Amino acid sequence: MKKHFVLIIICAAVFIAAAVSSVVMLNAPAGDIVKIKSNGELLYTIDLSNSPDRTIIVEYNGKENTLEIKDHKIRVLEADCPDKVCVNTGWLDSPAIPIICLPNKLIIEFENNDADAAAR
Amino acid sequence: MDVKKLTKLSLLTAVALIIFVIELRLPNIVPIPGVKLGLANIVTVYALYNYGIRDTAMICAVRIFLGSLFSGNLMAMLFGFGGSLLCIIGMSLLKKVVTDKYLWLLSIFGAVFHNIGQIAVACAVMQTFAVIGYLPFLIVTGCIAGFFTGMCAQLLILRLKMR
């Protein structure tokens, strides 16, 4: 009985910690400088605050992702990957949640986010 | 391994695969990669409770391999293997501590371990630590989904025992 109590406490602690950090990350302010990486290699660095509306096509192994920049925000407009997770992520609005297309190995993220800083 | 056990294990694998394929048809509510209900985990918990870690690992491996072939998403295979490996190891360690009425706890921990494994594989595949940002979201949804599948598995195990 006592062991279960400890386990439930651990469970609750993990859950609350994850929930709190999710909220903190969602409320983190969005930056201006966006990095677009394909297969670990930096392709573009874009300053969203003075970038005109346009579309960018990123290619990897013959697969294409079409990125759209509009009203100083960026998203993946179209992708020919099977799961379309990157399209469904929508606009990039938090430094903690990069737009990721796993099949095409594409990452779109704000510069200087915490997770990346930890990697350095 | 005798024929009877082999048949039982393959039956469990088939059940897990059917659940997996049906779950593919459910729409994804949260637009975060890796978030899903993981109903096939019910079978994993059941197998782990009734058989050993090796048999469960076999069921999972076959289920993930065939499942990702069926869904046409081979990347999912990598994440599935990474996640399930951690998940099974973690659950089999906890199994010794947890009694029948708290099996849902096992499943929650399994889900959290699964998410950690997934993110670890994602870090390796993408060669960046940026994906760690997803971990809190995955753990929150994983706890909820793990509780649900754990409750299902517990009901199943207890009722099959009563007969």
Short mmCIF file of C-alpha atoms in Angstrom, two decimals:
data_model
loop_
_atom_site.label_atom_id
_atom_site.label_comp_id
_atom_site.label_asym_id
_atom_site.label_seq_id
_atom_site.Cartn_x
_atom_site.Cartn_y
_atom_site.Cartn_z
CA MET A 1 0.00 0.00 0.00
CA LYS A 2 2.73 2.43 0.97
CA LYS A 3 4.70 1.64 -2.19
CA HIS A 4 1.71 2.52 -4.32
CA PHE A 5 1.30 5.78 -2.51
CA VAL A 6 4.89 6.68 -3.38
CA LEU A 7 4.32 5.67 -7.01
CA ILE A 8 1.16 7.74 -7.25
CA ILE A 9 3.00 10.73 -5.79
CA ILE A 10 5.78 10.28 -8.39
CA CYS A 11 3.14 10.04 -11.13
CA ALA A 12 1.40 13.18 -9.97
CA ALA A 13 4.72 15.03 -9.67
CA VAL A 14 5.76 14.09 -13.21
CA PHE A 15 2.33 15.05 -14.55
CA ILE A 16 2.25 18.42 -12.77
CA ALA A 17 5.85 19.22 -13.74
CA ALA A 18 5.07 18.44 -17.38
CA ALA A 19 1.83 20.43 -17.28
CA VAL A 20 3.51 23.46 -15.71
CA SER A 21 6.39 23.44 -18.19
CA SER A 22 3.91 23.05 -21.06
CA VAL A 23 2.07 26.17 -19.92
CA VAL A 24 5.33 28.07 -19.43
CA MET A 25 6.50 27.08 -22.91
CA LEU A 26 3.22 28.00 -24.55
CA ASN A 27 3.35 31.45 -23.00
CA ALA A 28 6.97 32.11 -23.93
CA PRO A 29 7.22 35.16 -26.19
CA ALA A 30 7.84 34.57 -29.87
CA GLY A 31 11.08 35.85 -31.34
CA ASP A 32 11.82 37.47 -34.69
CA ILE A 33 14.71 35.50 -36.09
CA VAL A 34 13.70 32.17 -37.56
CA LYS A 35 16.09 29.42 -38.58
CA ILE A 36 15.19 26.85 -41.20
CA LYS A 37 17.24 23.70 -41.06
CA SER A 38 17.20 20.65 -43.28
CA ASN A 39 18.94 17.47 -42.15
CA GLY A 40 20.86 19.38 -39.46
CA GLU A 41 22.18 21.94 -41.93
CA LEU A 42 21.14 25.59 -41.70
CA LEU A 43 19.42 26.69 -44.92
CA TYR A 44 17.89 30.07 -44.17
CA THR A 45 17.92 32.62 -41.36
CA ILE A 46 14.94 34.94 -41.72
CA ASP A 47 14.06 38.05 -39.75
CA LEU A 48 10.28 37.85 -39.66
CA SER A 49 9.78 41.44 -38.44
CA ASN A 50 10.85 42.91 -41.80
CA SER A 51 10.30 40.05 -44.20
CA PRO A 52 7.84 40.48 -47.07
CA ASP A 53 5.07 37.96 -47.61
CA ARG A 54 6.40 35.13 -49.73
CA THR A 55 6.68 31.38 -50.13
CA ILE A 56 9.83 29.31 -49.91
CA ILE A 57 10.26 25.82 -51.27
CA VAL A 58 12.63 23.56 -49.38
CA GLU A 59 13.69 20.34 -51.01
CA TYR A 60 15.18 17.25 -49.40
CA ASN A 61 15.75 13.99 -51.26
CA GLY A 62 13.25 15.02 -53.92
CA LYS A 63 10.58 15.80 -51.29
CA GLU A 64 9.27 19.33 -51.05
CA ASN A 65 7.96 21.47 -48.22
CA THR A 66 6.36 24.79 -49.16
CA LEU A 67 6.78 27.41 -46.45
CA GLU A 68 4.64 30.52 -46.29
CA ILE A 69 5.58 33.80 -44.64
CA LYS A 70 2.62 36.08 -44.07
CA ASP A 71 2.01 38.95 -41.63
CA HIS A 72 5.43 38.31 -40.05
CA LYS A 73 4.55 34.72 -39.24
CA ILE A 74 5.74 31.48 -40.81
CA ARG A 75 4.13 28.12 -41.42
CA VAL A 76 4.34 25.09 -43.66
CA LEU A 77 1.74 25.52 -46.36
CA GLU A 78 2.15 22.24 -48.16
CA ALA A 79 4.24 19.13 -47.77
CA ASP A 80 4.45 15.87 -49.64
CA CYS A 81 5.19 13.81 -46.56
CA PRO A 82 2.70 11.13 -45.54
CA ASP A 83 1.67 12.41 -42.09
CA LYS A 84 1.31 16.20 -42.64
CA VAL A 85 2.22 16.90 -39.03
CA CYS A 86 4.22 19.96 -40.08
CA VAL A 87 1.21 21.44 -41.90
CA ASN A 88 -1.09 20.72 -38.97
CA THR A 89 1.26 22.43 -36.51
CA GLY A 90 0.15 25.71 -38.08
CA TRP A 91 1.92 29.02 -37.51
CA LEU A 92 5.21 29.04 -35.64
CA ASP A 93 4.35 30.90 -32.44
CA SER A 94 6.44 29.53 -29.60
CA PRO A 95 10.20 29.13 -29.26
CA ALA A 96 9.59 25.84 -27.46
CA ILE A 97 7.61 24.21 -30.25
CA PRO A 98 9.48 24.14 -33.52
CA ILE A 99 7.72 23.08 -36.68
CA ILE A 100 9.15 19.71 -37.53
CA CYS A 101 8.73 17.54 -40.57
CA LEU A 102 10.28 14.23 -39.61
CA PRO A 103 10.06 12.46 -43.01
CA ASN A 104 11.75 15.37 -44.76
CA LYS A 105 14.07 16.13 -41.81
CA LEU A 106 13.04 19.79 -41.76
CA ILE A 107 13.08 22.03 -38.67
CA ILE A 108 11.76 25.57 -38.45
CA GLU A 109 12.47 27.26 -35.14
CA PHE A 110 13.12 30.58 -33.46
CA GLU A 111 16.73 31.38 -32.74
CA ASN A 112 18.09 31.10 -29.19
CA ASN A 113 15.44 28.81 -27.83
CA ASP A 114 16.11 27.09 -24.54
CA ALA A 115 16.31 23.57 -25.85
CA ASP A 116 18.93 24.57 -28.38
CA ALA A 117 20.89 26.53 -25.80
CA ALA A 118 21.13 23.37 -23.72
CA ALA A 119 22.65 21.60 -26.70
CA ARG A 120 25.52 24.05 -27.02
CA MET B 1 8.48 -22.41 -26.74
CA ASP B 2 5.63 -24.85 -27.22
CA VAL B 3 2.93 -24.55 -29.84
CA LYS B 4 0.27 -23.50 -27.36
CA LYS B 5 2.24 -20.51 -26.17
CA LEU B 6 3.26 -19.58 -29.70
CA THR B 7 -0.40 -19.57 -30.72
CA LYS B 8 -1.38 -17.42 -27.74
CA LEU B 9 1.37 -14.91 -28.44
CA SER B 10 0.52 -14.65 -32.12
CA LEU B 11 -3.14 -14.22 -31.23
CA LEU B 12 -2.20 -11.34 -28.92
CA THR B 13 -0.07 -9.83 -31.69
CA ALA B 14 -3.01 -10.04 -34.06
CA VAL B 15 -5.30 -8.35 -31.52
CA ALA B 16 -2.75 -5.60 -30.96
CA LEU B 17 -2.41 -5.07 -34.73
CA ILE B 18 -6.16 -4.84 -35.22
CA ILE B 19 -6.46 -2.27 -32.41
CA PHE B 20 -3.51 -0.37 -33.91
CA VAL B 21 -5.01 -0.27 -37.39
CA ILE B 22 -8.41 0.84 -36.09
CA GLU B 23 -6.75 3.55 -34.04
CA LEU B 24 -5.07 4.88 -37.19
CA ARG B 25 -8.52 5.77 -38.45
CA LEU B 26 -9.29 7.97 -35.44
CA PRO B 27 -8.63 11.64 -36.14
CA ASN B 28 -5.73 13.24 -34.28
CA ILE B 29 -7.03 15.89 -31.88
CA VAL B 30 -3.68 17.38 -30.88
CA PRO B 31 -1.42 18.57 -33.72
CA ILE B 32 1.78 17.40 -32.05
CA PRO B 33 3.75 14.55 -33.59
CA GLY B 34 3.74 11.45 -31.41
CA VAL B 35 0.54 12.21 -29.51
CA LYS B 36 -1.91 9.34 -29.69
CA LEU B 37 -4.08 7.17 -27.51
CA GLY B 38 -1.91 4.09 -27.89
CA LEU B 39 -4.72 1.59 -27.41
CA ALA B 40 -2.42 -1.23 -28.50
CA ASN B 41 -0.67 -0.67 -25.18
CA ILE B 42 -3.54 -2.56 -23.53
CA VAL B 43 -2.20 -5.71 -25.12
CA THR B 44 1.34 -4.87 -24.03
CA VAL B 45 0.28 -4.50 -20.39
CA TYR B 46 -1.78 -7.69 -20.59
CA ALA B 47 1.11 -9.63 -22.11
CA LEU B 48 3.59 -8.27 -19.61
CA TYR B 49 1.31 -9.30 -16.76
CA ASN B 50 0.75 -12.83 -18.02
CA TYR B 51 4.03 -13.56 -19.77
CA GLY B 52 7.61 -12.43 -19.42
CA ILE B 53 9.51 -9.45 -20.75
CA ARG B 54 10.93 -11.44 -23.67
CA ASP B 55 7.54 -12.55 -24.96
CA THR B 56 6.15 -9.03 -24.61
CA ALA B 57 9.11 -7.61 -26.49
CA MET B 58 8.47 -10.09 -29.30
CA ILE B 59 4.79 -9.15 -29.51
CA CYS B 60 5.65 -5.46 -29.58
CA ALA B 61 8.40 -5.83 -32.16
CA VAL B 62 6.16 -7.73 -34.58
CA ARG B 63 3.27 -5.33 -33.95
CA ILE B 64 5.39 -2.24 -34.62
CA PHE B 65 7.02 -3.72 -37.69
CA LEU B 66 3.76 -4.85 -39.30
CA GLY B 67 1.89 -1.77 -38.02
CA SER B 68 4.25 0.67 -39.66
CA LEU B 69 4.08 -1.34 -42.88
CA PHE B 70 0.28 -1.14 -42.76
CA SER B 71 0.24 2.58 -42.01
CA GLY B 72 2.89 3.28 -44.66
CA ASN B 73 4.93 5.38 -42.25
CA LEU B 74 8.30 3.76 -41.82
CA MET B 75 9.63 6.59 -39.66
CA ALA B 76 7.04 5.53 -37.09
CA MET B 77 8.84 2.21 -36.85
CA LEU B 78 12.00 3.83 -35.46
CA PHE B 79 10.06 5.84 -32.89
CA GLY B 80 7.95 2.84 -32.02
CA PHE B 81 11.00 0.66 -31.39
CA GLY B 82 12.77 3.30 -29.31
CA GLY B 83 9.68 4.07 -27.27
CA SER B 84 8.54 0.51 -26.76
CA LEU B 85 11.97 -0.68 -25.70
CA LEU B 86 12.12 1.82 -22.83
CA CYS B 87 8.44 1.30 -22.08
CA ILE B 88 8.74 -2.49 -21.72
CA ILE B 89 11.93 -2.30 -19.67
CA GLY B 90 10.42 0.30 -17.33
CA MET B 91 7.14 -1.55 -16.93
CA SER B 92 8.78 -4.92 -16.27
CA LEU B 93 10.89 -3.34 -13.52
CA LEU B 94 7.83 -1.74 -11.93
CA LYS B 95 5.77 -4.91 -12.32
CA LYS B 96 7.40 -6.45 -9.27
CA VAL B 97 6.22 -3.59 -7.06
CA VAL B 98 2.70 -3.01 -8.37
CA THR B 99 -0.22 -5.22 -7.30
CA ASP B 100 -3.32 -6.14 -9.31
CA LYS B 101 -5.46 -3.19 -8.31
CA TYR B 102 -2.86 -0.62 -9.32
CA LEU B 103 -2.03 -1.87 -12.80
CA TRP B 104 -3.03 1.47 -14.26
CA LEU B 105 0.02 2.98 -12.57
CA LEU B 106 2.17 0.59 -14.58
CA SER B 107 0.62 1.85 -17.78
CA ILE B 108 1.13 5.52 -16.91
CA PHE B 109 4.80 4.95 -16.21
CA GLY B 110 5.00 2.92 -19.41
CA ALA B 111 3.52 5.81 -21.38
CA VAL B 112 5.99 8.29 -19.89
CA PHE B 113 8.91 5.98 -20.64
CA HIS B 114 7.57 5.50 -24.15
CA ASN B 115 7.52 9.27 -24.71
CA ILE B 116 11.07 9.64 -23.40
CA GLY B 117 12.22 6.89 -25.77
CA GLN B 118 10.42 8.50 -28.71
CA ILE B 119 12.05 11.87 -28.04
CA ALA B 120 15.46 10.24 -27.63
CA VAL B 121 15.09 8.59 -31.04
CA ALA B 122 13.82 11.86 -32.53
CA CYS B 123 16.90 13.65 -31.15
CA ALA B 124 19.14 11.04 -32.76
CA VAL B 125 17.31 11.12 -36.11
CA MET B 126 17.03 14.91 -36.39
CA GLN B 127 20.50 15.46 -34.84
CA THR B 128 19.20 18.30 -32.70
CA PHE B 129 17.95 18.78 -29.16
CA ALA B 130 15.19 21.13 -30.30
CA VAL B 131 12.64 18.29 -30.20
CA ILE B 132 12.99 18.05 -26.40
CA GLY B 133 10.54 20.97 -26.33
CA TYR B 134 7.83 18.48 -27.20
CA LEU B 135 8.51 16.27 -24.18
CA PRO B 136 6.28 18.08 -21.63
CA PHE B 137 3.30 17.98 -24.01
CA LEU B 138 3.92 14.34 -24.78
CA ILE B 139 4.15 13.49 -21.07
CA VAL B 140 0.92 15.33 -20.22
CA THR B 141 -1.04 13.58 -22.96
CA GLY B 142 0.85 10.34 -22.30
CA CYS B 143 -0.22 10.33 -18.64
CA ILE B 144 -3.88 10.75 -19.60
CA ALA B 145 -3.73 8.16 -22.38
CA GLY B 146 -1.70 5.82 -20.18
CA PHE B 147 -4.28 6.05 -17.41
CA PHE B 148 -7.05 5.19 -19.85
CA THR B 149 -5.30 2.24 -21.48
CA GLY B 150 -4.07 1.08 -18.07
CA MET B 151 -7.61 1.07 -16.71
CA CYS B 152 -8.75 -0.94 -19.75
CA ALA B 153 -5.93 -3.44 -19.26
CA GLN B 154 -6.66 -3.74 -15.54
CA LEU B 155 -10.35 -4.43 -16.13
CA LEU B 156 -9.45 -7.00 -18.76
CA ILE B 157 -6.87 -8.79 -16.61
CA LEU B 158 -9.05 -8.89 -13.49
CA ARG B 159 -12.11 -10.15 -15.36
CA LEU B 160 -10.19 -12.84 -17.21
CA LYS B 161 -8.77 -13.94 -13.87
CA MET B 162 -12.21 -14.24 -12.29
CA ARG B 163 -13.37 -16.80 -14.80
#
